[in-house]
PDB file of C-alpha atoms in Angstrom:
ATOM      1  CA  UNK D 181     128.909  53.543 178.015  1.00 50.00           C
ATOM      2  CA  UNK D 182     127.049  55.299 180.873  1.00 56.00           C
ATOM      3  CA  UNK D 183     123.618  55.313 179.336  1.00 53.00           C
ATOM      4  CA  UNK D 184     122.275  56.994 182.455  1.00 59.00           C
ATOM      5  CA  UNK D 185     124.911  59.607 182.423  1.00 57.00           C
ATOM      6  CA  UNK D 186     123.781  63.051 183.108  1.00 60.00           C
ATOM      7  CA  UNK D 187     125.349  64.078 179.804  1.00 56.00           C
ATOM      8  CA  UNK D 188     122.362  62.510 177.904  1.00 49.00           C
ATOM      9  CA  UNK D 189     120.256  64.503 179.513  1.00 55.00           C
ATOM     10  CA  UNK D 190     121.728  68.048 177.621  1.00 55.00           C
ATOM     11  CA  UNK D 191     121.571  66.062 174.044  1.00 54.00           C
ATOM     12  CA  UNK D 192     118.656  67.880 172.073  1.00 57.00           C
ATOM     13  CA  UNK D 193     117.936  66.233 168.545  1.00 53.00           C
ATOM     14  CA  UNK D 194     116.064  68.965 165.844  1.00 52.00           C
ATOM     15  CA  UNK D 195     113.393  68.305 163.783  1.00 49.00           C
ATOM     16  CA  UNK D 196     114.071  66.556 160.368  1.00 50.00           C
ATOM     17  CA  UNK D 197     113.694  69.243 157.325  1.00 49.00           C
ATOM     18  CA  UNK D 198     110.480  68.090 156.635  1.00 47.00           C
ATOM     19  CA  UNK D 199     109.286  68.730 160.008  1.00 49.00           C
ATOM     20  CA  UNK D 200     110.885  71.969 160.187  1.00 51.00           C
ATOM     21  CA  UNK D 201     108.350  74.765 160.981  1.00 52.00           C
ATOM     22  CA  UNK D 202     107.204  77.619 158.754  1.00 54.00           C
ATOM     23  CA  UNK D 203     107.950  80.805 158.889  1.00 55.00           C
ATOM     24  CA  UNK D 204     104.589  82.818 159.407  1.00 55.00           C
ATOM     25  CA  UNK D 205     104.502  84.304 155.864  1.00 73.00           C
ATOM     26  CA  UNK D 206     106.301  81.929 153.712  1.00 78.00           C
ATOM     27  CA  UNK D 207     104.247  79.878 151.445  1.00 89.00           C
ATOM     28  CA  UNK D 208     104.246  76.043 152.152  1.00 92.00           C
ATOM     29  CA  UNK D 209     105.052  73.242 149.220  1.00 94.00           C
ATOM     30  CA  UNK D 210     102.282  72.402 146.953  1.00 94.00           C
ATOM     31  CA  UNK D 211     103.383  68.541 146.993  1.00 93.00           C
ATOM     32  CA  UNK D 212     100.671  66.908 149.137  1.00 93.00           C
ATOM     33  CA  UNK D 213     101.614  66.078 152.125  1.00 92.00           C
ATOM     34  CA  UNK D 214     104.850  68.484 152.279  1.00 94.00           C
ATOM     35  CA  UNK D 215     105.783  70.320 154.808  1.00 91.00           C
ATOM     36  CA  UNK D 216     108.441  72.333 153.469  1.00 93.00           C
ATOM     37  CA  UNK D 217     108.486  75.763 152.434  1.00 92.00           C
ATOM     38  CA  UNK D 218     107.471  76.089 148.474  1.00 92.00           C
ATOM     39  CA  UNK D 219     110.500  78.127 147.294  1.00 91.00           C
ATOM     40  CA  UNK D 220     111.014  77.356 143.866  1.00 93.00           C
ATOM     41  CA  UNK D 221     107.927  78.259 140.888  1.00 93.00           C
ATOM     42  CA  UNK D 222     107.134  75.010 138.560  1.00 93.00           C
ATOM     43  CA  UNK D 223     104.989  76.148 135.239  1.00 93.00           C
ATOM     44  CA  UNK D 224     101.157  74.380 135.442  1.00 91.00           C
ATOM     45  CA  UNK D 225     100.956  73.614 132.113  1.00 86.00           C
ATOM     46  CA  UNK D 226      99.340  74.150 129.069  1.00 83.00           C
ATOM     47  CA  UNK D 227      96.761  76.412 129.277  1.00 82.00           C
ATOM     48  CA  UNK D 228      97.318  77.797 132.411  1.00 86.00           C
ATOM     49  CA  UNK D 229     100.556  80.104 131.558  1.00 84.00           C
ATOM     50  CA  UNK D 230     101.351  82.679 133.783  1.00 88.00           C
ATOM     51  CA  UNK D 231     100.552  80.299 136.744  1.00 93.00           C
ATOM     52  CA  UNK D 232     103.256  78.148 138.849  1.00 93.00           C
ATOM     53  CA  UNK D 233     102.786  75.826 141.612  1.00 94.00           C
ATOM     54  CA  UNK D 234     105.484  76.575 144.504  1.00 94.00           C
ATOM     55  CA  UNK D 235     107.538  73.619 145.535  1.00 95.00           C
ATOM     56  CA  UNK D 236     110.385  72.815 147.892  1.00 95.00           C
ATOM     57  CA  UNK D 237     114.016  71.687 146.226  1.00 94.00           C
ATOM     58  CA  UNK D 238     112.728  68.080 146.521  1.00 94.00           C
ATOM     59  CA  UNK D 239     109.377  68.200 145.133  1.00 95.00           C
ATOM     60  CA  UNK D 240     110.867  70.218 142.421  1.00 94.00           C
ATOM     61  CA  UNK D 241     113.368  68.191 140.772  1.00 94.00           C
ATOM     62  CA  UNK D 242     110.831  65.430 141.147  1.00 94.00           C
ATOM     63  CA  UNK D 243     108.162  67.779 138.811  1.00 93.00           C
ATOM     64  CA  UNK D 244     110.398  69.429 136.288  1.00 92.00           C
ATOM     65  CA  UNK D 245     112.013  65.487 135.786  1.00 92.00           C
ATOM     66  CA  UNK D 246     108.634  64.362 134.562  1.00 90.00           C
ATOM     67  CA  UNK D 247     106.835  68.109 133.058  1.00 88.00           C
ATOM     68  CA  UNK D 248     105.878  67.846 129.337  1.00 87.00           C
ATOM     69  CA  UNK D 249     104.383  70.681 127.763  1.00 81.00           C
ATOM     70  CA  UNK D 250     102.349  68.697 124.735  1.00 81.00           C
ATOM     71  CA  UNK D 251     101.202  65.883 127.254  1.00 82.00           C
ATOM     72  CA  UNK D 252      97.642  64.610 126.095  1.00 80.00           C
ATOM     73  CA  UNK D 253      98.280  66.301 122.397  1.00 83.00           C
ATOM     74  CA  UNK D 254      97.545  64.282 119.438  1.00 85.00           C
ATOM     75  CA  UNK D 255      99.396  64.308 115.859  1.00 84.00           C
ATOM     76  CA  UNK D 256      97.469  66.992 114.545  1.00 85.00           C
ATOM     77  CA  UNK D 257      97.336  68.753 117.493  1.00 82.00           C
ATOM     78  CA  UNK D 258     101.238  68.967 117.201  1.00 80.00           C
ATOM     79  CA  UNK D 259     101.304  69.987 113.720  1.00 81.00           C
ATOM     80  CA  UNK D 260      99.320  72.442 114.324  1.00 82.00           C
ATOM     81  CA  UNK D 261     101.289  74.209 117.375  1.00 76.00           C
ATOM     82  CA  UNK D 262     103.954  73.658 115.229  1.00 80.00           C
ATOM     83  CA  UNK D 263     102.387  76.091 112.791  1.00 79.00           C
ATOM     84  CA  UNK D 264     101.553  78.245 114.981  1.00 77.00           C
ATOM     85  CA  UNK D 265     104.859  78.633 116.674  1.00 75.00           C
ATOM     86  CA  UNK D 266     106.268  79.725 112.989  1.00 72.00           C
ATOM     87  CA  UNK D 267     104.309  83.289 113.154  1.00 69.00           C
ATOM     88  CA  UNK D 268     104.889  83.477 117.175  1.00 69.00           C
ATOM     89  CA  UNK D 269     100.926  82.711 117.651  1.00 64.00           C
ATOM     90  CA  UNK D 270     100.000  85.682 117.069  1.00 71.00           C
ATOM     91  CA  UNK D 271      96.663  85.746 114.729  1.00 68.00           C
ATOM     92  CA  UNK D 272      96.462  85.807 110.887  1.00 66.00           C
ATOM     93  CA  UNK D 273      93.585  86.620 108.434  1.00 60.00           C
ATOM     94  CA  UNK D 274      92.736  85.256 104.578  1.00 64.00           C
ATOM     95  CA  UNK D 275      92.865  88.146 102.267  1.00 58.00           C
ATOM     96  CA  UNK D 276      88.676  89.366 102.387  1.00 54.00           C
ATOM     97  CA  UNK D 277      88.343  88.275 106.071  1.00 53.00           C
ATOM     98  CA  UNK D 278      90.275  91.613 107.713  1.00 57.00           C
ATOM     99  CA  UNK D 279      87.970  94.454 106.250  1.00 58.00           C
ATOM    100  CA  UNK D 280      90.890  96.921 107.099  1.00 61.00           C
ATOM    101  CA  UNK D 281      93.154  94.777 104.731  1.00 56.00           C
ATOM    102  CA  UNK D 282      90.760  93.963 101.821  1.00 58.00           C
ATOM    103  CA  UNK D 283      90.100  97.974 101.646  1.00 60.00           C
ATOM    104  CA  UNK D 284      93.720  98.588 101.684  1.00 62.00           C
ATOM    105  CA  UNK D 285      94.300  95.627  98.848  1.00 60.00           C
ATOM    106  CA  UNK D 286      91.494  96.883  96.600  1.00 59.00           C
ATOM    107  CA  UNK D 287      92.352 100.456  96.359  1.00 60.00           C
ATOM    108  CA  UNK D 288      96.276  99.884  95.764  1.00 58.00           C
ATOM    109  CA  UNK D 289      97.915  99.603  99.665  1.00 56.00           C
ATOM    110  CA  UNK D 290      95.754 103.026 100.395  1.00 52.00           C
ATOM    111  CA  UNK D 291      96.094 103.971 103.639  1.00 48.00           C
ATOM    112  CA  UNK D 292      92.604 105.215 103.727  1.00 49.00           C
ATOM    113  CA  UNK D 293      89.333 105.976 101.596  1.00 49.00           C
ATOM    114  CA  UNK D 294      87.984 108.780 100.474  1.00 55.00           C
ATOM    115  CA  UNK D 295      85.612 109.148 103.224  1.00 52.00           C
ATOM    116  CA  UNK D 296      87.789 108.496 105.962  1.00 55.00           C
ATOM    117  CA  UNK D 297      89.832 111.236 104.735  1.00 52.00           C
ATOM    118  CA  UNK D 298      87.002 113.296 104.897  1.00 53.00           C
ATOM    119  CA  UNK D 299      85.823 112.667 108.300  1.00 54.00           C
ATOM    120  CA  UNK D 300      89.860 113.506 109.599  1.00 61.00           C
ATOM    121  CA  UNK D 301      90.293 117.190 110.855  1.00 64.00           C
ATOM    122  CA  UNK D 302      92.705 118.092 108.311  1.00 68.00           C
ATOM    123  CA  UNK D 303      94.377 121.261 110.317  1.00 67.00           C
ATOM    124  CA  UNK D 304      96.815 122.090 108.100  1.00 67.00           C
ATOM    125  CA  UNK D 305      95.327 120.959 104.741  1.00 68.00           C
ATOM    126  CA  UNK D 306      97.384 118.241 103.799  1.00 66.00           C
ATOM    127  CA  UNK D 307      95.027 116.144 101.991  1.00 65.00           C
ATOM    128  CA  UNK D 308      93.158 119.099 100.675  1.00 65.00           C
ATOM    129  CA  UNK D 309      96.497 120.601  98.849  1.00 63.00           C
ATOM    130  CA  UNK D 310      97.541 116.759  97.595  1.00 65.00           C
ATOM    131  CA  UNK D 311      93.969 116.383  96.181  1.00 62.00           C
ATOM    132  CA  UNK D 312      94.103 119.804  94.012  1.00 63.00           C
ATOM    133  CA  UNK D 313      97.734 118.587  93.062  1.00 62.00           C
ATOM    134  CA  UNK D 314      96.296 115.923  91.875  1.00 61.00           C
ATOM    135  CA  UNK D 315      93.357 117.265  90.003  1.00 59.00           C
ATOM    136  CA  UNK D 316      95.647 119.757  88.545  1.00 60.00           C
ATOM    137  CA  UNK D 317      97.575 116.904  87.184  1.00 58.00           C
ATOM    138  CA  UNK D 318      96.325 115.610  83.837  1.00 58.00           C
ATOM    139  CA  UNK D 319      96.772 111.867  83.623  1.00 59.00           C
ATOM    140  CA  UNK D 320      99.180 111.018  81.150  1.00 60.00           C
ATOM    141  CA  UNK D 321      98.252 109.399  77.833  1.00 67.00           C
ATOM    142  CA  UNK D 322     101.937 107.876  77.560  1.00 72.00           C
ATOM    143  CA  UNK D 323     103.192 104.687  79.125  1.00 85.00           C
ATOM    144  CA  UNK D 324     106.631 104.954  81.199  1.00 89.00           C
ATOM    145  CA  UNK D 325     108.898 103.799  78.607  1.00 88.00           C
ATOM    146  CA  UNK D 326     107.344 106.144  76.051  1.00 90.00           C
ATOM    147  CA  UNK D 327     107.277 109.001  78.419  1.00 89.00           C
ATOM    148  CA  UNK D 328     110.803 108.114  78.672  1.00 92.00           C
ATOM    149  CA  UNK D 329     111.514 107.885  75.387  1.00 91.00           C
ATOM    150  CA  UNK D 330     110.058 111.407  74.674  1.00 91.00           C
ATOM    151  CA  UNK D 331     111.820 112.985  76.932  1.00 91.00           C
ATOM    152  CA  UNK D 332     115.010 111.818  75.085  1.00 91.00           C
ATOM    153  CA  UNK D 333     113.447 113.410  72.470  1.00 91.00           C
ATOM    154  CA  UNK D 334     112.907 116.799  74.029  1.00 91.00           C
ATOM    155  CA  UNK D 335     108.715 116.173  73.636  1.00 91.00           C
ATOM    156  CA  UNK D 336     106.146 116.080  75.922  1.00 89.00           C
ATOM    157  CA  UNK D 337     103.566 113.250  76.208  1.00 85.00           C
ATOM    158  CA  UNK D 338     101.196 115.523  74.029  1.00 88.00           C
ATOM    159  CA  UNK D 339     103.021 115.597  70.753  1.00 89.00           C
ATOM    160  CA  UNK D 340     101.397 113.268  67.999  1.00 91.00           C
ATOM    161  CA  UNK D 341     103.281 111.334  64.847  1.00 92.00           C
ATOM    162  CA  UNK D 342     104.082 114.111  62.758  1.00 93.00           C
ATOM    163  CA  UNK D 343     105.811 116.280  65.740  1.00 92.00           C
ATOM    164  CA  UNK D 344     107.717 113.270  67.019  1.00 92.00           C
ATOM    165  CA  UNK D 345     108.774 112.483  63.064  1.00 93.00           C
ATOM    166  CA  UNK D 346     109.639 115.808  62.943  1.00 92.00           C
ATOM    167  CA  UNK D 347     111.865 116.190  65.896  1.00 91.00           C
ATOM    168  CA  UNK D 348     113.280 112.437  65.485  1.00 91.00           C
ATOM    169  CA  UNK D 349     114.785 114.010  61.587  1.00 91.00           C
ATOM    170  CA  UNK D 350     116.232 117.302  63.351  1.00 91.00           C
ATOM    171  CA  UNK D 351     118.019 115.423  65.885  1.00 90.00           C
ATOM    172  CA  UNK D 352     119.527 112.362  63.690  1.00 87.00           C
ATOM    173  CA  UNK D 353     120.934 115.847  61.691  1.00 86.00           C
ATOM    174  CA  UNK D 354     122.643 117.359  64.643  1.00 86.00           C
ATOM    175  CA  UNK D 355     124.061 114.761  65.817  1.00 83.00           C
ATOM    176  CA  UNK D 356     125.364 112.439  62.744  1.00 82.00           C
ATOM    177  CA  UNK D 357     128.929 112.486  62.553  1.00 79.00           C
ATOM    178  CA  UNK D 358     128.242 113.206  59.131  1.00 78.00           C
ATOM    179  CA  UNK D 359     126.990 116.436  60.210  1.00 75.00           C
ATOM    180  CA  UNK D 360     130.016 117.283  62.348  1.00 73.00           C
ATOM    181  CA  UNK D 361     132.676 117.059  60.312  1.00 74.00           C
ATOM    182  CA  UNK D 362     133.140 113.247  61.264  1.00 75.00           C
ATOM    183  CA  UNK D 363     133.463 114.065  64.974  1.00 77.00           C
ATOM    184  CA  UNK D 364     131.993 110.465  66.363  1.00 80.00           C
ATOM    185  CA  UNK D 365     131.770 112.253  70.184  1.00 80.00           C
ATOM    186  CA  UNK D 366     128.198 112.695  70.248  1.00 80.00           C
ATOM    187  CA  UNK D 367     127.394 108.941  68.992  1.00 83.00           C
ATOM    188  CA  UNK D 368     126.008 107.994  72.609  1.00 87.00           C
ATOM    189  CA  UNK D 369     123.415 110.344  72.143  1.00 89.00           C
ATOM    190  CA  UNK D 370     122.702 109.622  68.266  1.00 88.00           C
ATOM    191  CA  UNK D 371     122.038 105.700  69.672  1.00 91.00           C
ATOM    192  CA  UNK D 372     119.781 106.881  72.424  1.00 92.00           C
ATOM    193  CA  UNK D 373     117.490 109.004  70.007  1.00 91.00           C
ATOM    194  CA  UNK D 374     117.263 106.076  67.727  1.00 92.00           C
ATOM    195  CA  UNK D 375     116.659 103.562  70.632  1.00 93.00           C
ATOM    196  CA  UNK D 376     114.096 106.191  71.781  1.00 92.00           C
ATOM    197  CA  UNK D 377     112.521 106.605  68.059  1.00 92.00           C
ATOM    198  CA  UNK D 378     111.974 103.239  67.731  1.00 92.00           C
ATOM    199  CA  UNK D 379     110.585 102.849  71.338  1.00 91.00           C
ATOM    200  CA  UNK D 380     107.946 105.394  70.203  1.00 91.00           C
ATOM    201  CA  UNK D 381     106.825 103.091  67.019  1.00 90.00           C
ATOM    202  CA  UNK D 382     106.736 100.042  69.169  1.00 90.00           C
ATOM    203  CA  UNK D 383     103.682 101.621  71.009  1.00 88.00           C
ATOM    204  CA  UNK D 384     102.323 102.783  67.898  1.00 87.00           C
ATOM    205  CA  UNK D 385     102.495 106.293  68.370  1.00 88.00           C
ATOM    206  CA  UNK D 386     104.531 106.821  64.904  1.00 84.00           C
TER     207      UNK D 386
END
């Protein structure tokens, strides 16, 4: 071989890829030392999320093969991002602590107090027309089940012993087969007025 040949002379060898030259605008490795364009993002870590170093392919691979998350956390440290994770980190407060929630506990899941209410421009007078609905309401003197139970008996929550007595004997009278001619059809409703009678003297109010 003709070392001197003229053909040498045309032979033109490139610069390795990690002496190839940047492009004006694109952002160089963040591997010290590197040359190489930074094309590919690489987290920073914990407590810097949202940021990312900018590698090249080598530099990279080399990063992500060795990138823990938890580095330098202890045990409890763990446990406690562990906890954490369960309600997606997003903050929690003790019953008491969120002033919002301790109102809203206290006065039965209301949505707002009194005075709140009173400070909202109420255009249309919602709250004004629920609050005179529910002044105009007496409160009842009956439980559920006995408000039930004199409904059954065609009474209101205002009729006292002798009226529900009274009422209680009429029915059993319709509606005995005794007092039909035997006809047993309107049992079902004989055994809810007795269920319903005997309701009523559970609470004591025969």
């Amino acid at each position: 071989m003709n070392i001197n040949s003229r053909l040498f002379d045309s032979i033109r060898i490139g610069a390795s890829e990690a002496e190839a030259p940047l492009e004006s605008d694109a952002p160089r490795c963040d591997h010290p030392g590197c040359k190489r364009a930074g094309e590919f993002r690489a987290p920073k870590g914990r407590g810097r999320e949202g940021q990312f170093f900018l590698f090249c392919m080598e530099h990279v691979k080399a990063y992500n093969a060795t990138y823990n998350y938890f580095a330098g956390m202890d045990d409890d440290a763990l446990a406690a991002y562990a906890k954490q994770e369960e309600i997606g980190h997003r903050p929690t407060w003790k019953l008491g602590v969120n002033s919002k929630a301790a109102r809203m506990a206290q006065r039965g899941r209301k949505a707002s107090s009194d005075a709140e209410a009173a400070d909202m421009h109420d255009a249309f007078n919602l709250f004004g027309a629920r609050n005179k609905q529910q002044a105009a309401q007496p409160e009842s003197r009956v439980g559920i089940v006995a408000r039930k139970a004199l409904d059954t008996l065609g009474l209101d929550d205002t009729a006292d012993s002798a009226a529900i007595k009274a009422r209680y004997k009429e029915l059993v009278k319709r509606f005995h087969p005794d007092a039909n001619g035997g006809d047993r059809s309107r049992e079902g409703t004989l055994q809810e007025i007795l269920k319903a009678y005997q309701q009523l003297k559970s609470v004591g109010m025969v």
